[in-house]
Amino acid sequence: MTDSPPRTPQNGVDGSISKMLPDTYQFPTGKLKRVLSDSSKTPLVLISCGSFSPITYLHLRLFELAMDHARISTDFEVVGGYLSPVGDAYKKAGLASAEHRIRMCELAVSEDFWVDVGMVTASASEVEKRLISRLPDPWEALQKEYQPTAVVLDHFEKELNEVYGGIETYDGSRKPFHVALLAGADLIQTMSTPGVWSEQDLDHILGHYGAFVVERAGTDLEEAMSTLEKWKHNI
């Protein structure tokens, strides 16, 4: 049994995710881990939503920091990560076209494996714990209307668990993926600002899915968290 991803194309007509159209869309699974390493863990897939215009090293670094925290301090095993660029309907000033932003994300993770300092001398078991891949999903960007974050997370939940069927364990059984939002503290700060997010969406995002939040310079995470106390256990 192996957890190496199959080589079946999961992309658009020219092999590029950025060339997918709404009627040719396929949910990309080529870099998902196939088998859970530790059956006692909960398989976790991190979802990073944003404009990615352009994608930066910091966007990718958030995944690495979240994975390290999950491995050391939680009962989760990170088995994949997705970048979900917003659609053109977001109408942000200076926003590059959806096709270009998806392509930038695709290129940013084209040779994707997370490499930590000390990897060269790490044991095989340690290397296994540190290797994971990210990939862009163009679904949100392909939608004609703006999609709220709660709806985007529901899309991943459906594709990963209802359609894909969860992840296999070494005893042959399958476990459902846990989907969680990956965010910088600046996003959480907007969630704590009255009137920006609906209570219903916050409850669905933070209550049902949960979030991994990476603190950024210039944001007061403590202050933001104080108004999100209801969901603190899930952040």
Short mmCIF file of C-alpha atoms in Angstrom, two decimals:
data_model
loop_
_atom_site.label_atom_id
_atom_site.label_comp_id
_atom_site.label_asym_id
_atom_site.label_seq_id
_atom_site.Cartn_x
_atom_site.Cartn_y
_atom_site.Cartn_z
CA MET A 1 0.00 0.00 0.00
CA THR A 2 1.32 3.46 -0.87
CA ASP A 3 0.24 7.01 -0.29
CA SER A 4 1.83 8.30 -3.49
CA PRO A 5 -0.71 10.25 -5.56
CA PRO A 6 -1.87 8.75 -8.85
CA ARG A 7 -0.69 10.31 -12.09
CA THR A 8 -4.17 10.71 -13.54
CA PRO A 9 -4.55 14.29 -14.88
CA GLN A 10 -6.86 16.43 -12.75
CA ASN A 11 -6.52 19.60 -14.79
CA GLY A 12 -8.04 21.54 -17.68
CA VAL A 13 -7.91 20.74 -21.35
CA ASP A 14 -4.27 21.78 -21.73
CA GLY A 15 -3.15 20.17 -18.47
CA SER A 16 -3.27 23.44 -16.54
CA ILE A 17 -5.66 24.05 -13.66
CA SER A 18 -5.78 27.71 -14.73
CA LYS A 19 -7.36 26.69 -18.06
CA MET A 20 -10.34 24.97 -16.47
CA LEU A 21 -13.78 26.31 -17.35
CA PRO A 22 -16.98 25.93 -15.32
CA ASP A 23 -18.10 23.09 -17.60
CA THR A 24 -14.71 21.33 -17.52
CA TYR A 25 -14.08 21.78 -13.79
CA GLN A 26 -12.71 18.81 -11.89
CA PHE A 27 -11.83 18.96 -8.21
CA PRO A 28 -8.04 18.57 -8.00
CA THR A 29 -6.91 15.71 -5.75
CA GLY A 30 -3.54 14.85 -7.29
CA LYS A 31 -1.49 16.02 -4.30
CA LEU A 32 -3.72 14.82 -1.48
CA LYS A 33 -2.13 12.27 0.77
CA ARG A 34 -3.71 8.91 -0.03
CA VAL A 35 -3.24 7.04 3.27
CA LEU A 36 -3.36 8.40 6.83
CA SER A 37 -0.03 7.73 8.56
CA ASP A 38 -1.51 7.51 12.07
CA SER A 39 -5.04 6.09 12.26
CA SER A 40 -5.49 7.62 15.71
CA LYS A 41 -5.21 11.11 14.19
CA THR A 42 -7.88 13.18 12.48
CA PRO A 43 -6.97 13.92 8.83
CA LEU A 44 -6.86 17.68 8.31
CA VAL A 45 -7.07 19.66 5.07
CA LEU A 46 -6.24 23.37 5.34
CA ILE A 47 -8.02 25.87 3.10
CA SER A 48 -6.50 29.28 2.40
CA CYS A 49 -8.91 31.75 0.80
CA GLY A 50 -7.80 35.06 -0.67
CA SER A 51 -7.23 37.20 -3.73
CA PHE A 52 -3.63 35.97 -4.27
CA SER A 53 -2.93 38.95 -6.52
CA PRO A 54 -0.13 38.03 -6.41
CA ILE A 55 0.51 35.00 -4.23
CA THR A 56 3.48 35.57 -1.91
CA TYR A 57 5.93 33.51 0.10
CA LEU A 58 3.99 34.45 3.24
CA HIS A 59 0.84 32.82 1.87
CA LEU A 60 2.78 29.57 1.49
CA ARG A 61 4.56 29.98 4.80
CA LEU A 62 1.22 30.02 6.64
CA PHE A 63 0.73 26.37 5.66
CA GLU A 64 4.13 25.39 7.03
CA LEU A 65 3.56 27.12 10.36
CA ALA A 66 0.09 25.63 10.73
CA MET A 67 1.35 22.15 9.88
CA ASP A 68 4.10 22.36 12.50
CA HIS A 69 1.58 23.45 15.13
CA ALA A 70 -0.87 20.71 14.17
CA ARG A 71 1.83 18.05 14.31
CA ILE A 72 3.23 19.12 17.67
CA SER A 73 0.17 20.37 19.56
CA THR A 74 -2.97 18.71 18.20
CA ASP A 75 -4.52 15.36 17.29
CA PHE A 76 -4.65 16.33 13.62
CA GLU A 77 -2.51 14.98 10.80
CA VAL A 78 -2.26 17.48 7.95
CA VAL A 79 -2.83 15.56 4.72
CA GLY A 80 -3.23 18.41 2.25
CA GLY A 81 -3.79 22.08 1.66
CA TYR A 82 -5.68 24.15 -0.89
CA LEU A 83 -5.40 27.70 -2.19
CA SER A 84 -8.80 29.08 -3.20
CA PRO A 85 -8.52 32.37 -5.12
CA VAL A 86 -11.57 34.64 -5.14
CA GLY A 87 -13.49 35.17 -8.36
CA ASP A 88 -13.36 38.27 -10.51
CA ALA A 89 -16.70 39.35 -9.01
CA TYR A 90 -14.77 40.34 -5.86
CA LYS A 91 -14.02 43.61 -7.71
CA LYS A 92 -10.94 44.46 -5.66
CA ALA A 93 -8.87 47.33 -7.10
CA GLY A 94 -5.89 46.02 -9.04
CA LEU A 95 -7.14 42.43 -8.97
CA ALA A 96 -5.51 40.34 -11.69
CA SER A 97 -7.77 38.09 -13.75
CA ALA A 98 -8.88 34.84 -12.16
CA GLU A 99 -7.04 32.82 -14.80
CA HIS A 100 -3.76 34.61 -14.09
CA ARG A 101 -4.14 34.32 -10.31
CA ILE A 102 -4.95 30.61 -10.50
CA ARG A 103 -1.91 30.14 -12.73
CA MET A 104 0.32 32.04 -10.28
CA CYS A 105 -0.87 29.77 -7.47
CA GLU A 106 -0.31 26.73 -9.65
CA LEU A 107 3.28 27.76 -10.42
CA ALA A 108 3.99 28.67 -6.79
CA VAL A 109 3.29 25.09 -5.67
CA SER A 110 4.37 23.24 -8.82
CA GLU A 111 7.32 21.59 -7.07
CA ASP A 112 5.63 21.52 -3.75
CA PHE A 113 6.99 19.74 -0.74
CA TRP A 114 7.55 21.41 2.58
CA VAL A 115 11.20 21.33 3.58
CA ASP A 116 12.22 22.22 7.11
CA VAL A 117 15.70 23.01 8.37
CA GLY A 118 17.27 19.70 9.35
CA MET A 119 15.48 17.69 6.66
CA VAL A 120 18.75 16.35 5.26
CA THR A 121 19.63 14.65 8.53
CA ALA A 122 16.09 13.69 9.52
CA SER A 123 15.09 10.06 9.82
CA ALA A 124 12.68 8.57 7.28
CA SER A 125 9.82 8.75 9.80
CA GLU A 126 10.52 12.42 10.46
CA VAL A 127 10.67 13.19 6.75
CA GLU A 128 7.26 11.54 6.34
CA LYS A 129 5.81 13.83 9.01
CA ARG A 130 7.10 16.94 7.25
CA LEU A 131 6.17 16.26 3.65
CA ILE A 132 2.83 17.53 2.43
CA SER A 133 1.63 19.34 -0.66
CA ARG A 134 -0.63 22.23 -1.52
CA LEU A 135 -2.55 22.88 -4.71
CA PRO A 136 -4.94 25.50 -6.07
CA ASP A 137 -8.62 24.77 -6.53
CA PRO A 138 -10.19 27.01 -9.20
CA TRP A 139 -13.83 26.42 -8.22
CA GLU A 140 -14.33 29.69 -6.33
CA ALA A 141 -12.52 31.71 -8.99
CA LEU A 142 -14.67 30.21 -11.75
CA GLN A 143 -17.96 31.34 -10.18
CA LYS A 144 -19.66 34.36 -11.77
CA GLU A 145 -20.87 35.63 -8.41
CA TYR A 146 -18.88 36.28 -5.24
CA GLN A 147 -18.82 33.22 -2.97
CA PRO A 148 -18.79 33.74 0.83
CA THR A 149 -16.08 31.87 2.72
CA ALA A 150 -18.68 29.64 4.40
CA VAL A 151 -19.91 28.48 0.98
CA VAL A 152 -16.35 27.84 -0.20
CA LEU A 153 -15.63 25.65 2.83
CA ASP A 154 -18.88 23.75 2.18
CA HIS A 155 -17.62 23.11 -1.36
CA PHE A 156 -14.43 21.53 -0.02
CA GLU A 157 -16.35 19.50 2.55
CA LYS A 158 -18.58 18.08 -0.18
CA GLU A 159 -15.79 17.32 -2.65
CA LEU A 160 -13.45 15.77 -0.09
CA ASN A 161 -15.92 13.68 1.88
CA GLU A 162 -19.08 13.13 -0.17
CA VAL A 163 -17.45 12.81 -3.60
CA TYR A 164 -13.88 11.70 -2.84
CA GLY A 165 -14.93 9.60 0.14
CA GLY A 166 -12.40 10.60 2.80
CA ILE A 167 -8.92 9.18 3.31
CA GLU A 168 -7.84 5.57 3.57
CA THR A 169 -6.19 4.17 6.72
CA TYR A 170 -3.69 1.33 6.82
CA ASP A 171 -6.38 -1.15 7.90
CA GLY A 172 -8.35 -0.39 4.72
CA SER A 173 -11.11 1.66 6.34
CA ARG A 174 -11.73 5.31 5.47
CA LYS A 175 -11.97 8.40 7.66
CA PRO A 176 -13.60 11.71 6.74
CA PHE A 177 -11.34 14.70 6.24
CA HIS A 178 -11.67 17.61 8.64
CA VAL A 179 -11.73 20.86 6.68
CA ALA A 180 -10.43 24.00 8.40
CA LEU A 181 -9.79 27.57 7.34
CA LEU A 182 -6.18 28.76 7.31
CA ALA A 183 -5.89 32.48 7.94
CA GLY A 184 -3.63 35.27 9.00
CA ALA A 185 -4.51 37.26 12.09
CA ASP A 186 -5.67 40.14 9.88
CA LEU A 187 -8.59 38.05 8.62
CA ILE A 188 -9.56 37.08 12.16
CA GLN A 189 -9.40 40.76 13.06
CA THR A 190 -12.06 41.50 10.42
CA MET A 191 -14.18 38.68 11.84
CA SER A 192 -14.10 40.40 15.21
CA THR A 193 -15.21 43.74 13.72
CA PRO A 194 -18.97 44.28 14.14
CA GLY A 195 -20.96 44.29 10.91
CA VAL A 196 -18.27 42.85 8.64
CA TRP A 197 -19.26 39.18 8.95
CA SER A 198 -22.70 37.79 9.71
CA GLU A 199 -23.11 35.85 12.95
CA GLN A 200 -24.46 32.92 10.92
CA ASP A 201 -21.35 32.77 8.72
CA LEU A 202 -19.02 33.11 11.69
CA ASP A 203 -20.77 30.27 13.48
CA HIS A 204 -20.56 28.08 10.38
CA ILE A 205 -16.89 28.89 9.66
CA LEU A 206 -15.50 28.91 13.20
CA GLY A 207 -18.02 26.64 14.89
CA HIS A 208 -18.37 23.89 12.29
CA TYR A 209 -14.99 24.01 10.53
CA GLY A 210 -12.64 25.90 12.81
CA ALA A 211 -9.58 27.93 11.86
CA PHE A 212 -5.82 27.81 12.13
CA VAL A 213 -4.68 31.39 12.64
CA VAL A 214 -1.11 32.60 12.19
CA GLU A 215 -0.29 35.87 13.92
CA ARG A 216 1.09 38.67 11.79
CA ALA A 217 3.00 41.79 12.77
CA GLY A 218 0.73 44.77 13.31
CA THR A 219 -2.36 42.81 14.32
CA ASP A 220 -3.63 42.46 17.87
CA LEU A 221 -4.67 38.81 17.95
CA GLU A 222 -5.61 38.92 21.63
CA GLU A 223 -8.03 41.77 21.07
CA ALA A 224 -9.56 40.02 18.06
CA MET A 225 -9.94 36.76 19.94
CA SER A 226 -11.67 38.48 22.84
CA THR A 227 -14.74 39.12 20.68
CA LEU A 228 -14.68 35.60 19.23
CA GLU A 229 -14.69 33.91 22.63
CA LYS A 230 -17.65 31.74 21.66
CA TRP A 231 -15.48 29.85 19.15
CA LYS A 232 -12.13 30.09 20.93
CA HIS A 233 -11.94 26.31 21.39
CA ASN A 234 -12.04 25.89 17.61
CA ILE A 235 -9.46 28.52 16.68
#
